[in-house]
Amino acid sequence: MLPTILDLVTLRSAYANGLSPLELIEEIITRRSSSNDPAIFITMTPEEELRAAARELVARAPEPNSLPLWGIPFAVKDNIDVAGLPTTAACPAFAYHPQADATTVARLRAAGAIVIGKTNLDQFATGLNGTRSPHGAPRSVFDRNYVSGGSSSGSAVAVAAGLASFSLGTDTAGSGRVPAAFNNLVGVKPTPGLVPNVGVVPACRSVDVVTVFATTVGDGVAIRRIMEGYDARDPFSRQAVPASLPSTRPRIGVLDGAEREFYGNRDVEALYDAAIERARSLGAVIVPFDYAPFRQAAELLYNGPWVAERLAAVKEFLATNGGDFDPTVRAIIEGAKAYDAVDAFEGRYKLEALRQKTRAEWAKVDFLMLPTSPTSYSVGEMQADPIVKNSHFGRYTNFANLLDCAAIAIPAGFDADGHLPAGVMLVGPAFTDDALAPFADALHRAAEAGMGKDRNIALPEASRVLPPADDFVPIVVVGAHLTDMPLNHELTRTGGYRLRTGRTDGSYRLFALNGTIPPKPGLVRDPGFAGDGVEIEVWALPPAAFARFVQSIPAPLGVGKITLDDASCITGFLCEAHAVADGREITEFGGWRNYVRQSAQMA
C-alpha cells in the first residue's frame, strides 16, 4: 500500500519492487474521487486517458525507472497548456483547446511523467490567496476554513494531499511560494528566464515564472532541471550561467527592526526566529539587513505600472467579456487604465534606483532568508477584505522577480497549537538556483515538519541535496562536537556546517570515557551487538579543515567508517576498544546528549 505522500524516492522504490504505472494510476483515480476538496481541479484527465498514458509509457520504456520521471504523476496549473485538455485560467468564457503542450509540460512528459489534471487558480493568476475562482476555493490541507494560498492554489493542494508527486504553478508575485507555505511543501521558483514560458497564459509576461511544488527540495530541483533550458520562442528566455554561493559558513540576511512585519501573527514570527536558529546551527552566519529597498520594489508590482502588464495580457478579452471576470480580479486589472507610458518609464526608473540600493545589502550577505508569508487567513477573512489581506501575503515575495532572483520556499514547522504550517524562503541573486538548494534542503530537514499533509513522515535520505563533492568532507560526530556541546566550535570556526542528524546501525555501543576534559564518549563497534543505534550528527568540513581536524584528534579516539541506520558509511569518531574497558557503558541512553542531560538532572 502506498503512503499518502508520493515523493519521487517512494515511487521509484515502489516501481523497482514491482508496482506498475497502471496500478499507480488506479490509485490516483481512487484518491481523486475520494478527495474532500472539490475545488482542487478544473479539469481532470479522464480515467481512460490516464490508463492509456500508463500503457503507452510502458510500451515506450518497458524497464522501471528507465526515464527520469518514469510513471510519476503530476498536476498542471490551468494557465499552462496541456494538449488534449482545455486551458481556462479559471475563466470558463476564456477557455481554449491547445494543440500542443507548453514547453515545460512537453519536457516533463518526454521524461516519463503523466499529467493527471489541470488545477484551480486565482483567475488569470491574479492573487496570492486561492479564493478568486468560479470553481471554488481550494483549502489548506490542514484546515478547510483556511485559504490554500494562490494563485497556484489547486497545484499545491494536489501535492500536499497526495494526489500527485509534484505540480506546476506560476509565480509573478509569489504564487509558487505562498501556497507551499500554507500546505507544508517546497516551492521552487527559478530565476526569471531559466524555465521557458511558451504555452503559458501570461499575468505579467516580463516577470512570470513557471514553478514547481514538491515534497522535498531534491525532488523540486530535479524537476526544475528537466524543465529548464533556452527556448527561442519565449522572448524572455535566457541562456543561464549558474552562479555559485559559499557551501560553508554562508552569510544569510534576516529581517531586523521595523521591517519585521507579521501582522500580529506571533506564531509565524516565532517560527521564523526558530528557522534563523536552525540556520545558525547549520553553520550560517546570521546578518541583519535592511529590507526597505526590497519592500519598496515589491510595492511596485501591484501599486505601480506593472499592473498594466496584466491588462496587456487580457485586454481584448476584457473589452468583450468584462462580466466574466471575478470582481476583485477585474478591479485590479482595470486599475491599469490609470497608468500611461510616462508612468511605465518612471516606474522603471524607480525600480532601477531601488535595485542600486539593494546592491549595498547584497554586499553584506550571500542570500536572504525571509518568511514566505507573514501570516495566514481564513477564507471568510480573505473574502471580507480581499485586496488588503492578499497584499499581506506578498510582503516578502513580490520583489523576487522584479529584482531577478531565484528562490526556494521550504516548510518551517507548525504554530503553537500544531494547527497551521508556515514557511521560510531562501532568496538569492540570479541563477543561484542550484547553489541555494543544499542549504534549503538541510534547513527543511532540520525543521522536521514532514511533507505535505503527513507532518510526521521523515524526508527520504536519497533525496538529500549535497554541495559539490569537492567542496566538503562529511564526518560523523557523537559526543563533545555535537551541536551546542563544548567542542562544537572546532567544527563551525573552520567553516563546517551540520548536514543532518541520524543514528548508527544497531552494532555500536557508547561508553563514557574516564579522565577526559571536556568529558567525551567512546563509540565502539561490536558486530554481535543488536541495539537501537546511537545518536549522531553528520557535519561537513572543507577538505583542508578536515585534514587538520583529524590530525588533532587525541588518542584513544580516532576516525574510521561508521555505518548508519540507513546503510550509508561515513567517516567518523571511533574509539580504541581497550579505552572503554573501565568506562561506563551508556548505550542505553541512546546518545551522548541524552546522557549528559540526564546526568545533569540527577546531579
Coordinates of N, CA and C in Angstrom, one line a residue, residues 322-444:
G322 N -16.1 41.5 -19.9 CA -15.8 42.0 -18.6 C -16.7 41.4 -17.5
G323 N -17.9 41.0 -17.8 CA -18.8 40.4 -16.9 C -18.4 39.0 -16.5
D324 N -17.4 38.4 -17.2 CA -17.0 37.0 -16.9 C -15.8 37.0 -15.9
F325 N -15.3 38.2 -15.5 CA -14.2 38.2 -14.6 C -14.7 38.2 -13.1
D326 N -13.9 37.6 -12.3 CA -14.0 37.7 -10.9 C -14.0 39.2 -10.5
P327 N -14.9 39.7 -9.7 CA -14.9 41.1 -9.4 C -13.6 41.7 -8.9
T328 N -13.0 41.0 -8.0 CA -11.7 41.5 -7.5 C -10.6 41.5 -8.6
V329 N -10.6 40.4 -9.4 CA -9.6 40.4 -10.4 C -9.8 41.5 -11.4
R330 N -11.1 41.7 -11.8 CA -11.4 42.8 -12.7 C -11.0 44.1 -12.2
A331 N -11.2 44.4 -10.9 CA -10.9 45.7 -10.3 C -9.4 45.9 -10.4
I332 N -8.6 44.9 -10.1 CA -7.2 45.0 -10.2 C -6.7 45.3 -11.6
I333 N -7.2 44.5 -12.5 CA -6.7 44.7 -13.9 C -7.2 46.0 -14.5
E334 N -8.4 46.4 -14.2 CA -8.9 47.7 -14.7 C -8.2 48.9 -14.1
G335 N -7.6 48.6 -12.9 CA -6.8 49.7 -12.3 C -5.6 50.1 -13.2
A336 N -5.2 49.2 -14.1 CA -4.1 49.5 -15.0 C -4.4 50.7 -15.9
K337 N -5.7 51.0 -16.1 CA -6.1 52.1 -17.0 C -5.6 53.5 -16.4
A338 N -5.3 53.5 -15.2 CA -4.8 54.8 -14.6 C -3.4 55.1 -14.9
Y339 N -2.7 54.2 -15.6 CA -1.3 54.4 -15.9 C -1.1 54.6 -17.4
D340 N -0.1 55.5 -17.7 CA 0.2 55.7 -19.1 C 1.7 55.4 -19.3
A341 N 2.2 55.7 -20.5 CA 3.6 55.3 -20.9 C 4.6 56.0 -20.0
V342 N 4.3 57.3 -19.7 CA 5.2 58.0 -18.8 C 5.3 57.3 -17.5
D343 N 4.2 56.9 -16.9 CA 4.2 56.2 -15.7 C 5.1 54.9 -15.8
A344 N 5.0 54.2 -16.9 CA 5.7 53.0 -17.1 C 7.2 53.3 -17.0
F345 N 7.7 54.3 -17.7 CA 9.1 54.7 -17.7 C 9.5 55.1 -16.3
E346 N 8.7 55.9 -15.6 CA 9.0 56.4 -14.3 C 9.1 55.2 -13.3
G347 N 8.2 54.3 -13.5 CA 8.2 53.1 -12.6 C 9.5 52.3 -12.9
R348 N 9.9 52.2 -14.1 CA 11.2 51.5 -14.4 C 12.4 52.2 -13.8
Y349 N 12.4 53.6 -13.8 CA 13.5 54.3 -13.2 C 13.5 54.1 -11.7
K350 N 12.3 54.1 -11.1 CA 12.3 53.8 -9.6 C 12.8 52.5 -9.3
L351 N 12.4 51.5 -10.1 CA 12.9 50.1 -9.8 C 14.4 50.0 -9.9
E352 N 15.0 50.7 -10.9 CA 16.4 50.6 -11.1 C 17.1 51.3 -9.9
A353 N 16.5 52.4 -9.5 CA 17.1 53.1 -8.3 C 17.1 52.3 -7.1
L354 N 16.0 51.5 -6.9 CA 15.9 50.6 -5.8 C 16.9 49.4 -5.9
R355 N 17.0 49.0 -7.2 CA 18.0 47.9 -7.4 C 19.4 48.3 -7.0
Q356 N 19.7 49.6 -7.2 CA 21.0 50.1 -6.8 C 21.1 50.0 -5.3
K357 N 20.1 50.4 -4.6 CA 20.1 50.4 -3.1 C 20.2 48.9 -2.6
T358 N 19.6 48.0 -3.3 CA 19.7 46.6 -2.8 C 21.1 46.1 -2.9
R359 N 21.9 46.6 -3.9 CA 23.2 46.1 -4.1 C 24.1 46.3 -2.8
A360 N 23.8 47.3 -2.1 CA 24.5 47.6 -0.8 C 24.2 46.5 0.2
E361 N 22.9 46.0 0.2 CA 22.5 44.9 1.1 C 23.1 43.6 0.6
W362 N 23.1 43.4 -0.7 CA 23.6 42.1 -1.2 C 25.1 42.0 -0.9
A363 N 25.8 43.1 -0.8 CA 27.2 43.0 -0.5 C 27.5 42.5 0.9
K364 N 26.5 42.6 1.8 CA 26.6 42.1 3.2 C 26.4 40.6 3.3
V365 N 25.6 40.0 2.4 CA 25.1 38.7 2.5 C 25.3 37.9 1.3
D366 N 25.2 36.5 1.4 CA 25.2 35.6 0.2 C 23.8 35.4 -0.3
F367 N 22.8 35.2 0.6 CA 21.4 35.1 0.2 C 20.6 35.5 1.4
L368 N 19.3 35.7 1.2 CA 18.3 36.1 2.2 C 17.5 34.9 2.7
M369 N 17.1 35.0 3.9 CA 16.0 34.1 4.4 C 14.9 34.9 5.0
L370 N 13.7 34.8 4.4 CA 12.6 35.6 4.7 C 11.4 34.7 5.0
P371 N 10.4 35.2 5.8 CA 9.1 34.5 5.9 C 8.5 34.3 4.5
T372 N 8.0 33.2 4.2 CA 7.3 33.0 2.9 C 6.1 33.9 2.9
S373 N 5.3 33.8 3.9 CA 4.1 34.7 4.1 C 4.2 35.1 5.6
P374 N 3.9 36.3 6.0 CA 3.9 36.7 7.4 C 2.8 36.3 8.2
T375 N 1.7 35.8 7.5 CA 0.5 35.4 8.2 C -0.4 34.5 7.3
S376 N -1.5 34.0 7.8 CA -2.5 33.4 7.0 C -3.9 33.8 7.5
Y377 N -4.9 33.6 6.6 CA -6.2 34.0 7.0 C -7.2 32.9 6.6
S378 N -8.3 32.9 7.2 CA -9.4 32.1 6.8 C -10.0 32.6 5.5
V379 N -10.8 31.7 4.9 CA -11.5 32.1 3.7 C -12.4 33.3 3.9
G380 N -13.1 33.2 5.0 CA -14.0 34.3 5.3 C -13.3 35.6 5.5
E381 N -12.2 35.6 6.2 CA -11.4 36.8 6.4 C -10.9 37.4 5.1
M382 N -10.5 36.5 4.3 CA -9.9 37.0 3.0 C -11.0 37.6 2.1
Q383 N -12.2 36.9 2.0 CA -13.2 37.4 1.2 C -13.8 38.7 1.7
A384 N -13.7 38.9 3.0 CA -14.2 40.2 3.6 C -13.3 41.4 3.3
D385 N -12.1 41.1 3.0 CA -11.1 42.2 2.8 C -10.1 41.7 1.7
P386 N -10.5 41.5 0.5 CA -9.7 40.7 -0.4 C -8.4 41.4 -0.9
I387 N -8.4 42.7 -1.0 CA -7.2 43.4 -1.5 C -6.2 43.5 -0.4
V388 N -6.6 44.0 0.7 CA -5.6 44.3 1.8 C -5.0 43.0 2.3
K389 N -5.9 42.0 2.6 CA -5.4 40.8 3.2 C -4.5 40.1 2.2
N390 N -4.8 40.1 0.9 CA -4.0 39.5 -0.1 C -2.6 40.1 -0.2
S391 N -2.6 41.4 0.0 CA -1.3 42.1 -0.1 C -0.4 41.7 1.1
H392 N -0.9 41.4 2.2 CA -0.1 40.9 3.3 C 0.7 39.7 2.9
F393 N 0.1 38.8 2.2 CA 0.8 37.6 1.8 C 2.0 37.8 0.9
G394 N 2.0 38.9 0.2 CA 3.1 39.2 -0.8 C 4.1 40.1 -0.2
R395 N 4.1 40.4 1.0 CA 5.1 41.4 1.6 C 6.5 41.0 1.3
Y396 N 6.8 39.7 1.4 CA 8.2 39.3 1.3 C 8.4 38.5 0.0
T397 N 7.4 38.4 -0.9 CA 7.6 37.6 -2.1 C 7.6 38.5 -3.4
N398 N 6.9 39.7 -3.3 CA 6.7 40.4 -4.6 C 7.9 40.9 -5.3
F399 N 9.0 41.1 -4.6 CA 10.2 41.7 -5.2 C 11.0 40.8 -6.0
A400 N 10.8 39.5 -5.8 CA 11.8 38.5 -6.3 C 12.0 38.5 -7.8
N401 N 10.9 38.5 -8.5 CA 11.1 38.5 -10.0 C 11.5 39.9 -10.5
L402 N 10.9 40.9 -9.9 CA 11.3 42.3 -10.4 C 12.8 42.5 -10.2
L403 N 13.4 41.9 -9.2 CA 14.9 42.0 -8.9 C 15.7 40.8 -9.4
D404 N 15.1 40.0 -10.2 CA 15.8 38.9 -10.9 C 16.4 37.9 -10.0
C405 N 15.6 37.4 -9.0 CA 16.1 36.5 -8.0 C 15.7 35.1 -8.2
A406 N 16.4 34.1 -7.7 CA 16.0 32.8 -7.5 C 15.5 32.6 -6.1
A407 N 14.6 31.7 -5.9 CA 14.0 31.4 -4.5 C 13.6 30.0 -4.4
I408 N 13.7 29.5 -3.2 CA 13.2 28.2 -2.8 C 12.5 28.4 -1.4
A409 N 11.2 28.1 -1.4 CA 10.4 28.1 -0.2 C 10.4 26.7 0.4
I410 N 10.5 26.7 1.7 CA 10.5 25.4 2.4 C 9.7 25.5 3.7
P411 N 9.2 24.3 4.2 CA 8.4 24.3 5.4 C 9.3 24.8 6.6
A412 N 8.6 25.4 7.6 CA 9.3 25.9 8.8 C 8.7 25.4 10.1
G413 N 7.7 24.5 9.9 CA 7.0 24.0 11.1 C 5.6 24.5 11.3
F414 N 5.0 24.2 12.4 CA 3.6 24.5 12.7 C 3.5 25.4 13.9
D415 N 2.3 26.1 13.9 CA 2.1 27.0 15.0 C 2.0 26.3 16.4
A416 N 1.9 27.1 17.4 CA 2.0 26.6 18.8 C 1.0 25.5 19.0
D417 N -0.2 25.5 18.4 CA -1.2 24.5 18.5 C -1.0 23.3 17.6
G418 N 0.0 23.4 16.8 CA 0.2 22.3 15.8 C -0.9 22.3 14.7
H419 N -1.4 23.5 14.5 CA -2.6 23.6 13.6 C -2.2 23.9 12.2
L420 N -1.6 25.1 12.0 CA -1.3 25.6 10.6 C 0.2 25.7 10.4
P421 N 0.7 25.3 9.2 CA 2.1 25.5 8.9 C 2.5 26.9 8.5
A422 N 3.8 27.1 8.5 CA 4.3 28.3 8.0 C 5.6 28.0 7.3
G423 N 6.2 28.9 6.5 CA 7.4 28.6 5.8 C 8.4 29.7 5.7
V424 N 9.6 29.4 5.3 CA 10.6 30.4 5.0 C 11.1 30.2 3.6
M425 N 11.7 31.2 3.1 CA 12.3 31.0 1.7 C 13.7 31.6 1.7
L426 N 14.5 30.9 0.9 CA 15.9 31.4 0.7 C 15.8 32.1 -0.7
V427 N 16.3 33.3 -0.8 CA 16.3 34.1 -2.0 C 17.7 34.5 -2.3
G428 N 18.1 34.2 -3.5 CA 19.5 34.5 -4.0 C 19.5 35.3 -5.3
P429 N 20.7 35.8 -5.6 CA 20.8 36.6 -6.9 C 20.5 35.6 -8.1
A430 N 20.4 36.2 -9.3 CA 20.1 35.5 -10.5 C 21.0 34.3 -10.7
F431 N 20.3 33.1 -11.0 CA 21.0 31.9 -11.4 C 21.7 31.2 -10.2
T432 N 21.3 31.6 -9.0 CA 21.8 30.8 -7.8 C 20.9 29.6 -7.5
D433 N 20.1 29.2 -8.5 CA 19.0 28.2 -8.3 C 19.6 26.9 -7.7
D434 N 20.7 26.4 -8.3 CA 21.3 25.2 -7.7 C 22.1 25.5 -6.4
A435 N 22.7 26.6 -6.4 CA 23.5 26.9 -5.2 C 22.7 27.1 -3.9
L436 N 21.4 27.5 -4.0 CA 20.6 27.6 -2.9 C 20.1 26.3 -2.3
A437 N 20.1 25.3 -3.2 CA 19.4 24.0 -2.9 C 20.0 23.3 -1.7
P438 N 21.3 23.1 -1.6 CA 21.8 22.3 -0.4 C 21.4 22.9 0.9
F439 N 21.5 24.2 1.1 CA 21.2 24.7 2.4 C 19.7 24.7 2.6
A440 N 18.9 24.9 1.5 CA 17.5 24.9 1.7 C 17.0 23.5 2.1
D441 N 17.7 22.5 1.5 CA 17.3 21.1 1.9 C 17.7 20.8 3.3
A442 N 18.9 21.2 3.7 CA 19.3 21.0 5.1 C 18.4 21.7 6.1
L443 N 18.0 22.9 5.8 CA 17.1 23.6 6.6 C 15.7 22.9 6.7
H444 N 15.2 22.4 5.6 CA 13.9 21.7 5.6 C 14.0 20.5 6.5

